[in-house]
Amino acid sequence: MGDAGLRLKKGAPDPVPAGSIFGAIEAGGTKFVCAIGTAPDALITEDTIPTTRPEETFARVADFFRAATRAYRTIEAIGVAAFGPVEVNRNSPAYGSILATPKPHWSGADFRAALASLGAPVIVDTDVNGAALGEYCLGAGCGVRTLAYVTVGTGVGAGVVTNGAPLGGAGHYEMGHIRPPRDAARDPFAGRCPFHGDCLEGLACGPAIIDRWGASLADLPPSHPAYDLEADYLAHFAATIVLTHRPDRIVFGGGVMKAAGLMERIRVGTKRLLGGYAQSDALAGDLSEFIVPPALGDRAGVVGAMLLAAKSRS
Ligand code: ZN
């Protein structure tokens, strides 16, 4: 048994409320958070496993769920909120596999095949769709019809949930790769996206900030020009999401958003870019109720993964 099993208490398991047990995996580029629970807000136990090579990480994930099954009971379904790109079309033979990615070793890594021996259905969506679902059902999106969730961290991405379902087309959305205008005089940085250079992710992700200024945004003084530049790119993103999806609210999460005052600057920039167009109650005022931080904090992903599992069995 790997380390995962050690997190479960020795001896008789804690009493578990009646009902089905679901599994959740928030699969990130640096770590996998695995959990079981009877509901998204009733987790029983969890463990964090580093993202190394697929065969190693998947083996430890499977160990965790095997130990959980032994200690409690059969897992009904496992939800995965995965870094992408990942095949989310359930009719595709590649459903549940990571698609071509610059992340070494992970192109083609197949969640459903790797976890098949557990005997539970595995439902796979993107990390941002999982987080959007978590915030929609149990966080900052409670009560709204359409919620967008944006993450700004090692990458930039967004998911949109309408009426409880993540939206997508032939594949999941790739909104983080839109091309905001870049003024080369103001921002000579060519961007770091391996596919597009100066797409939004290439310009505004956390590593792009470090590439330019040698520090993360939160470690730069609020008067540093990095703040306004970052806010302008992200305001372009928010305005684009407003124009294409008309959400009732946009949640901005991820490590870069922890920089003090960034959220307020994005609100101001979004208001300016919309120019009074696309009016609604949500877009009146200073947008303090429209562009908001995650209510679930860093938990949105694992909560969303468990929602994917629970919804699949309801
Ligand atoms: Zn790109």
mmCIF file with all atom_site columns, C-alpha atoms and ligand atoms in Angstrom, residues 176-179 193-202, ligand 1:
data_model
loop_
_atom_site.group_PDB
_atom_site.id
_atom_site.type_symbol
_atom_site.label_atom_id
_atom_site.label_alt_id
_atom_site.label_comp_id
_atom_site.label_asym_id
_atom_site.label_entity_id
_atom_site.label_seq_id
_atom_site.pdbx_PDB_ins_code
_atom_site.Cartn_x
_atom_site.Cartn_y
_atom_site.Cartn_z
_atom_site.occupancy
_atom_site.B_iso_or_equiv
_atom_site.pdbx_formal_charge
_atom_site.auth_seq_id
_atom_site.auth_comp_id
_atom_site.auth_asym_id
_atom_site.auth_atom_id
_atom_site.pdbx_PDB_model_num
ATOM   1  C  CA . GLY A 1 176 ? -7.560 31.222 -22.147 1.00 0.00 ? 176 GLY A CA 1
ATOM   2  C  CA . HIS A 1 177 ? -5.969 31.257 -25.601 1.00 0.00 ? 177 HIS A CA 1
ATOM   3  C  CA . ILE A 1 178 ? -7.859 34.238 -27.033 1.00 0.00 ? 178 ILE A CA 1
ATOM   4  C  CA . ARG A 1 179 ? -5.657 36.998 -28.428 1.00 0.00 ? 179 ARG A CA 1
ATOM   5  C  CA . CYS A 1 193 ? 2.421  30.063 -24.990 1.00 0.00 ? 193 CYS A CA 1
ATOM   6  C  CA . PRO A 1 194 ? 4.141  27.284 -26.984 1.00 0.00 ? 194 PRO A CA 1
ATOM   7  C  CA . PHE A 1 195 ? 1.281  27.373 -29.503 1.00 0.00 ? 195 PHE A CA 1
ATOM   8  C  CA . HIS A 1 196 ? 0.535  31.100 -29.870 1.00 0.00 ? 196 HIS A CA 1
ATOM   9  C  CA . GLY A 1 197 ? 3.178  33.179 -28.143 1.00 0.00 ? 197 GLY A CA 1
ATOM   10 C  CA . ASP A 1 198 ? 1.219  36.222 -27.017 1.00 0.00 ? 198 ASP A CA 1
ATOM   11 C  CA . CYS A 1 199 ? -2.232 34.757 -26.470 1.00 0.00 ? 199 CYS A CA 1
ATOM   12 C  CA . LEU A 1 200 ? -3.897 35.638 -23.153 1.00 0.00 ? 200 LEU A CA 1
ATOM   13 C  CA . GLU A 1 201 ? -2.321 32.686 -21.349 1.00 0.00 ? 201 GLU A CA 1
ATOM   14 C  CA . GLY A 1 202 ? 1.034  33.454 -22.907 1.00 0.00 ? 202 GLY A CA 1
HETATM 15 ZN ZN . ZN  B 2 .   ? -2.052 30.029 -26.409 1.00 0.00 ? 1   ZN  B ZN 1
#
